[in-house]
Amino acid sequence: MLRVENLSKRYGDLRALEHVSFQTPQNSIAGVIGPNGAGKTTLLLGLAGLLPIDSGSIRWGDTILSANTRRHITFYVEDAIRPHALLSVESVLRFYASVFKRKKALFNGIIERLALRDSLRSRVSILSKGTAKRFLIAIGLLSTQPVLMLDEPFDGLDLKQTLQVIPLLREISAAGRTLVLSIHQLRDAERICDRFVLLNNGRLAGSGTLVELQTIAGGAQGSGLEEIFLALT
Amino acid sequence: MLLFLTGPLVGYSFIQAVSLYGEASRPALVTPQMAAGLNPFDGVIIPTYGSLYLALTLLFPFVAIRMISADKDSGALHLLLQTPVRPTALLASKVVALSFALFLAELPGFLALFYWRLSDGHVYAPETLCLLFGHFLYGLLVITISLFAATVSETASTAALLALACTLGSWVLDFAAGGNSWLAKISGLSLTAALKPFEQGLLPWNVIVGIVIAVAGLIALTLIWWHPGRPLGVKFSRSAAALLACFVLYPVSHFLTRSIDLTEDQRHSFSPTVSAALRQIHEPLRITLYLAPEDPRFMDFDHSILAKLRRVLPRTEIVNREASQAALFKTGEDPNYGLIVYEIGARRAESRSTSPEEVLPLLWNLAAIAPPGSDTEAAYPGYPLVVKSSGRAELLFYIFWPACSFAGWFLFSRR
């Protein structure tokens, strides 16, 4: 279980996160939902230990994760980055496979499932938006930390690619990893996530499964995430 | 780009130096007595490596800064810091990669040495290796300054400004060192001052240890500031601890007064017999001077006596009563001006001479030591050489090297 308790972060006068608390069980897929500026990226950077948080705690099971130990539990892949831009896709992926001691079969499996075979010799800098996104997801899948956090994993993917990636992420989750996905599109979030963390202006608007959120929002059974989000914010 | 530019830059310096050395050698080929003054290390190798020093100071920081800034800008830094590889190992790999880049940047210098040897030029390996080692240490300093600048700066351009402020700031310190102010003392910390002994063929332990401490301190600071997840307060407190450690360790280097004279003509040393005789002086030697630092007599005395004495008798106490005065205004108003007082225990002697031929007998007399016999070692012969210009060096450095650099870049960019 990943437990986040009272996480707060300020940038000067701006409150980016204010007492955000939620929990998500192992093997689940949690979606962090919110409009631009809601604090999604700040939350994930803080969880990954890549941004100092002002207060609050993060627990994995019974263990409190310090900033130094968080990298052993969480791995976060940001949106719209082009890491190691001058290198080929293959050399970058092989590097991450080797540092995470991933076997060749798994490496090849990820390449096949994400349809990256034809792009292996391309430089990262020249990849199309969709290919770059699949490349970033591949880096995330090569990591071994129990919690994988992806920022906008479907941004840039067409419908067909999105429908290919969703089952892959479900398999990863079923295999034992906890996924935390920051998703802009509520429709995509509904498709894949088991649980939701709704953020608005740095504050938690609600968290839980869709049914739990429907109850919190006081809406009718069967109302969608969009209605729930609008009702809670 | 760095490789593309260093070839012609080094080539120009080398071709000019060889030409001037040839001009100076012509009379020596006719009059062998003049040959002893012709040292290819000073005449050709140092000027050639002077241009590499410029490239290291002005261009290499950009290469080093890119190593960190590119990772920051592309998002690779966040990914790398989450891998099982420790940040120390990641930074070490970057320093190793940059050291290799440094080696590549120095290749035109090696090419110049090779060309000089092919032209029958003389290269004395120990002093040349000493210079190369000095350049390596200087390069390490530039690398670590640049890495730290890139770590604490938001953008690569800010980092470049910061790094160049450090490297070019050294030139300002060197300029200030010409005066007599407190800046002159600080100028001892300038990067150029660190390279100078190696350019003179000296291997000074205090400078080597000082550079190692500075490099280790800068690496520690880079590691502290590299991780974006560390709170600012932690970064400041750890930086203070690292700086404190450096300030505590740095003075230790001053106790390492020994240096090795690797020059072929042993210009920084007395002859072995004179050195052996001086080592028999067990009581502390105190020298009090009344000479302004700008006075040519002081420079002559410092070069021919003091620098050599410090190497043989590190405990020698040297006091200059005129250190804060300008020579220009010291024309005859002080009767003591120009005087040099030597004291060993209670014994005292005075002289106005700055020549070793007069000073050394005075010291033998003062220390009650028998004057040493004359040395049987062969005098430095000198290596005059006139290399006829055939255009091959121009072809090598102005055409071949840039073409190779361009081809290398083109092939890499197509991969």
Tab-separated table of C-alpha atoms in Angstrom, chain B residues 84-235:
chain	number	residue	atom	x	y	z
B	84	PRO	CA	20.183	2.079	-8.974
B	85	VAL	CA	23.414	3.771	-10.095
B	86	ARG	CA	24.597	6.023	-7.287
B	87	PRO	CA	24.902	9.744	-8.098
B	88	THR	CA	28.601	9.510	-7.180
B	89	ALA	CA	29.115	6.862	-9.879
B	90	LEU	CA	27.069	8.873	-12.388
B	91	LEU	CA	29.151	11.987	-11.773
B	92	ALA	CA	32.376	9.982	-11.829
B	93	SER	CA	31.416	8.580	-15.239
B	94	LYS	CA	30.855	12.118	-16.486
B	95	VAL	CA	34.239	13.256	-15.168
B	96	VAL	CA	35.889	10.247	-16.876
B	97	ALA	CA	34.077	11.039	-20.146
B	98	LEU	CA	35.171	14.671	-19.906
B	99	SER	CA	38.748	13.596	-19.153
B	100	PHE	CA	38.658	11.636	-22.400
B	101	ALA	CA	37.312	14.735	-24.156
B	102	LEU	CA	40.220	16.622	-22.577
B	103	PHE	CA	42.614	14.064	-24.034
B	104	LEU	CA	41.012	14.564	-27.469
B	105	ALA	CA	41.322	18.335	-27.089
B	106	GLU	CA	45.022	17.892	-26.324
B	107	LEU	CA	45.597	15.772	-29.453
B	108	PRO	CA	46.742	18.735	-31.604
B	109	GLY	CA	49.435	19.336	-28.970
B	110	PHE	CA	50.606	15.721	-29.271
B	111	LEU	CA	50.542	16.131	-33.039
B	112	ALA	CA	52.769	19.227	-32.724
B	113	LEU	CA	55.216	17.311	-30.504
B	114	PHE	CA	55.266	14.442	-32.988
B	115	TYR	CA	55.884	16.834	-35.874
B	116	TRP	CA	58.674	18.556	-33.925
B	117	ARG	CA	60.354	15.180	-33.301
B	118	LEU	CA	60.007	14.249	-36.976
B	119	SER	CA	61.730	17.529	-37.820
B	120	ASP	CA	64.705	16.435	-35.642
B	121	GLY	CA	63.551	18.687	-32.812
B	122	HIS	CA	64.668	17.796	-29.307
B	123	VAL	CA	62.074	16.761	-26.709
B	124	TYR	CA	63.151	16.071	-23.136
B	125	ALA	CA	60.526	13.625	-21.867
B	126	PRO	CA	60.458	14.454	-18.098
B	127	GLU	CA	59.793	18.189	-18.498
B	128	THR	CA	57.335	17.585	-21.343
B	129	LEU	CA	55.419	15.001	-19.292
B	130	CYS	CA	55.429	17.454	-16.395
B	131	LEU	CA	53.771	20.041	-18.650
B	132	LEU	CA	51.202	17.491	-19.875
B	133	PHE	CA	50.438	16.508	-16.283
B	134	GLY	CA	49.960	20.186	-15.400
B	135	HIS	CA	47.563	20.577	-18.320
B	136	PHE	CA	45.649	17.500	-17.172
B	137	LEU	CA	45.294	18.932	-13.648
B	138	TYR	CA	44.323	22.340	-15.050
B	139	GLY	CA	41.773	20.606	-17.296
B	140	LEU	CA	40.354	18.760	-14.272
B	141	LEU	CA	39.940	22.092	-12.485
B	142	VAL	CA	38.152	23.589	-15.488
B	143	ILE	CA	35.937	20.477	-15.743
B	144	THR	CA	34.912	20.526	-12.087
B	145	ILE	CA	34.338	24.301	-12.051
B	146	SER	CA	32.136	23.945	-15.131
B	147	LEU	CA	30.205	20.977	-13.737
B	148	PHE	CA	29.507	22.870	-10.530
B	149	ALA	CA	28.478	25.984	-12.476
B	150	ALA	CA	26.086	23.883	-14.580
B	151	THR	CA	24.641	22.260	-11.475
B	152	VAL	CA	23.798	25.487	-9.667
B	153	SER	CA	22.588	27.358	-12.761
B	154	GLU	CA	19.126	27.154	-14.264
B	155	THR	CA	20.356	27.490	-17.833
B	156	ALA	CA	23.479	26.543	-19.771
B	157	SER	CA	24.155	30.184	-20.664
B	158	THR	CA	24.152	31.213	-16.991
B	159	ALA	CA	26.467	28.300	-16.224
B	160	ALA	CA	28.823	29.408	-19.005
B	161	LEU	CA	28.927	32.928	-17.576
B	162	LEU	CA	29.641	31.567	-14.116
B	163	ALA	CA	32.393	29.205	-15.291
B	164	LEU	CA	34.042	31.863	-17.449
B	165	ALA	CA	33.855	34.315	-14.546
B	166	CYS	CA	35.995	31.842	-12.585
B	167	THR	CA	38.466	31.042	-15.354
B	168	LEU	CA	38.760	34.585	-16.721
B	169	GLY	CA	38.626	35.969	-13.184
B	170	SER	CA	41.975	34.250	-12.730
B	171	TRP	CA	43.424	36.513	-15.392
B	172	VAL	CA	42.250	39.546	-13.412
B	173	LEU	CA	43.942	38.102	-10.328
B	174	ASP	CA	47.134	37.524	-12.316
B	175	PHE	CA	47.011	41.131	-13.483
B	176	ALA	CA	46.502	42.318	-9.908
B	177	ALA	CA	49.442	40.194	-8.803
B	178	GLY	CA	51.720	42.702	-10.541
B	179	GLY	CA	50.976	45.200	-7.780
B	180	ASN	CA	51.774	44.987	-4.107
B	181	SER	CA	48.290	44.832	-2.679
B	182	TRP	CA	46.618	42.004	-0.795
B	183	LEU	CA	45.313	40.920	-4.197
B	184	ALA	CA	48.830	39.767	-4.945
B	185	LYS	CA	48.495	37.178	-2.180
B	186	ILE	CA	45.101	36.001	-3.425
B	187	SER	CA	46.519	35.709	-6.923
B	188	GLY	CA	48.358	32.617	-5.691
B	189	LEU	CA	44.968	30.895	-5.868
B	190	SER	CA	44.434	31.739	-9.541
B	191	LEU	CA	44.121	28.887	-12.018
B	192	THR	CA	46.967	30.256	-14.108
B	193	ALA	CA	49.246	30.299	-11.068
B	194	ALA	CA	48.462	26.605	-10.614
B	195	LEU	CA	49.678	25.816	-14.133
B	196	LYS	CA	52.789	28.014	-14.008
B	197	PRO	CA	55.182	25.650	-12.127
B	198	PHE	CA	54.419	22.836	-14.585
B	199	GLU	CA	55.220	25.201	-17.447
B	200	GLN	CA	58.542	25.827	-15.747
B	201	GLY	CA	59.276	22.096	-15.591
B	202	LEU	CA	58.668	21.881	-11.848
B	203	LEU	CA	56.567	19.211	-10.154
B	204	PRO	CA	55.420	20.962	-6.962
B	205	TRP	CA	53.696	18.748	-4.386
B	206	ASN	CA	51.903	21.656	-2.731
B	207	VAL	CA	50.272	22.704	-6.016
B	208	ILE	CA	49.320	19.107	-6.889
B	209	VAL	CA	47.743	18.538	-3.457
B	210	GLY	CA	46.057	21.969	-3.630
B	211	ILE	CA	44.509	21.134	-7.012
B	212	VAL	CA	43.392	17.686	-5.801
B	213	ILE	CA	41.682	19.314	-2.784
B	214	ALA	CA	40.006	21.913	-5.016
B	215	VAL	CA	38.830	19.233	-7.488
B	216	ALA	CA	37.505	17.024	-4.664
B	217	GLY	CA	35.730	20.022	-3.100
B	218	LEU	CA	34.117	21.028	-6.384
B	219	ILE	CA	32.990	17.441	-7.035
B	220	ALA	CA	31.478	17.294	-3.541
B	221	LEU	CA	29.645	20.601	-4.130
B	222	THR	CA	28.415	19.370	-7.516
B	223	LEU	CA	27.061	16.195	-5.925
B	224	ILE	CA	25.331	18.201	-3.195
B	225	TRP	CA	23.636	20.590	-5.627
B	226	TRP	CA	22.999	18.077	-8.412
B	227	HIS	CA	19.997	16.332	-6.852
B	228	PRO	CA	16.861	18.445	-7.340
B	229	GLY	CA	15.035	16.635	-4.540
B	230	ARG	CA	17.331	17.890	-1.791
B	231	PRO	CA	15.954	20.794	0.291
B	232	LEU	CA	17.843	24.081	-0.011
B	233	GLY	CA	18.742	24.100	3.686
B	234	VAL	CA	20.376	20.668	3.402
B	235	LYS	CA	22.293	21.809	0.319
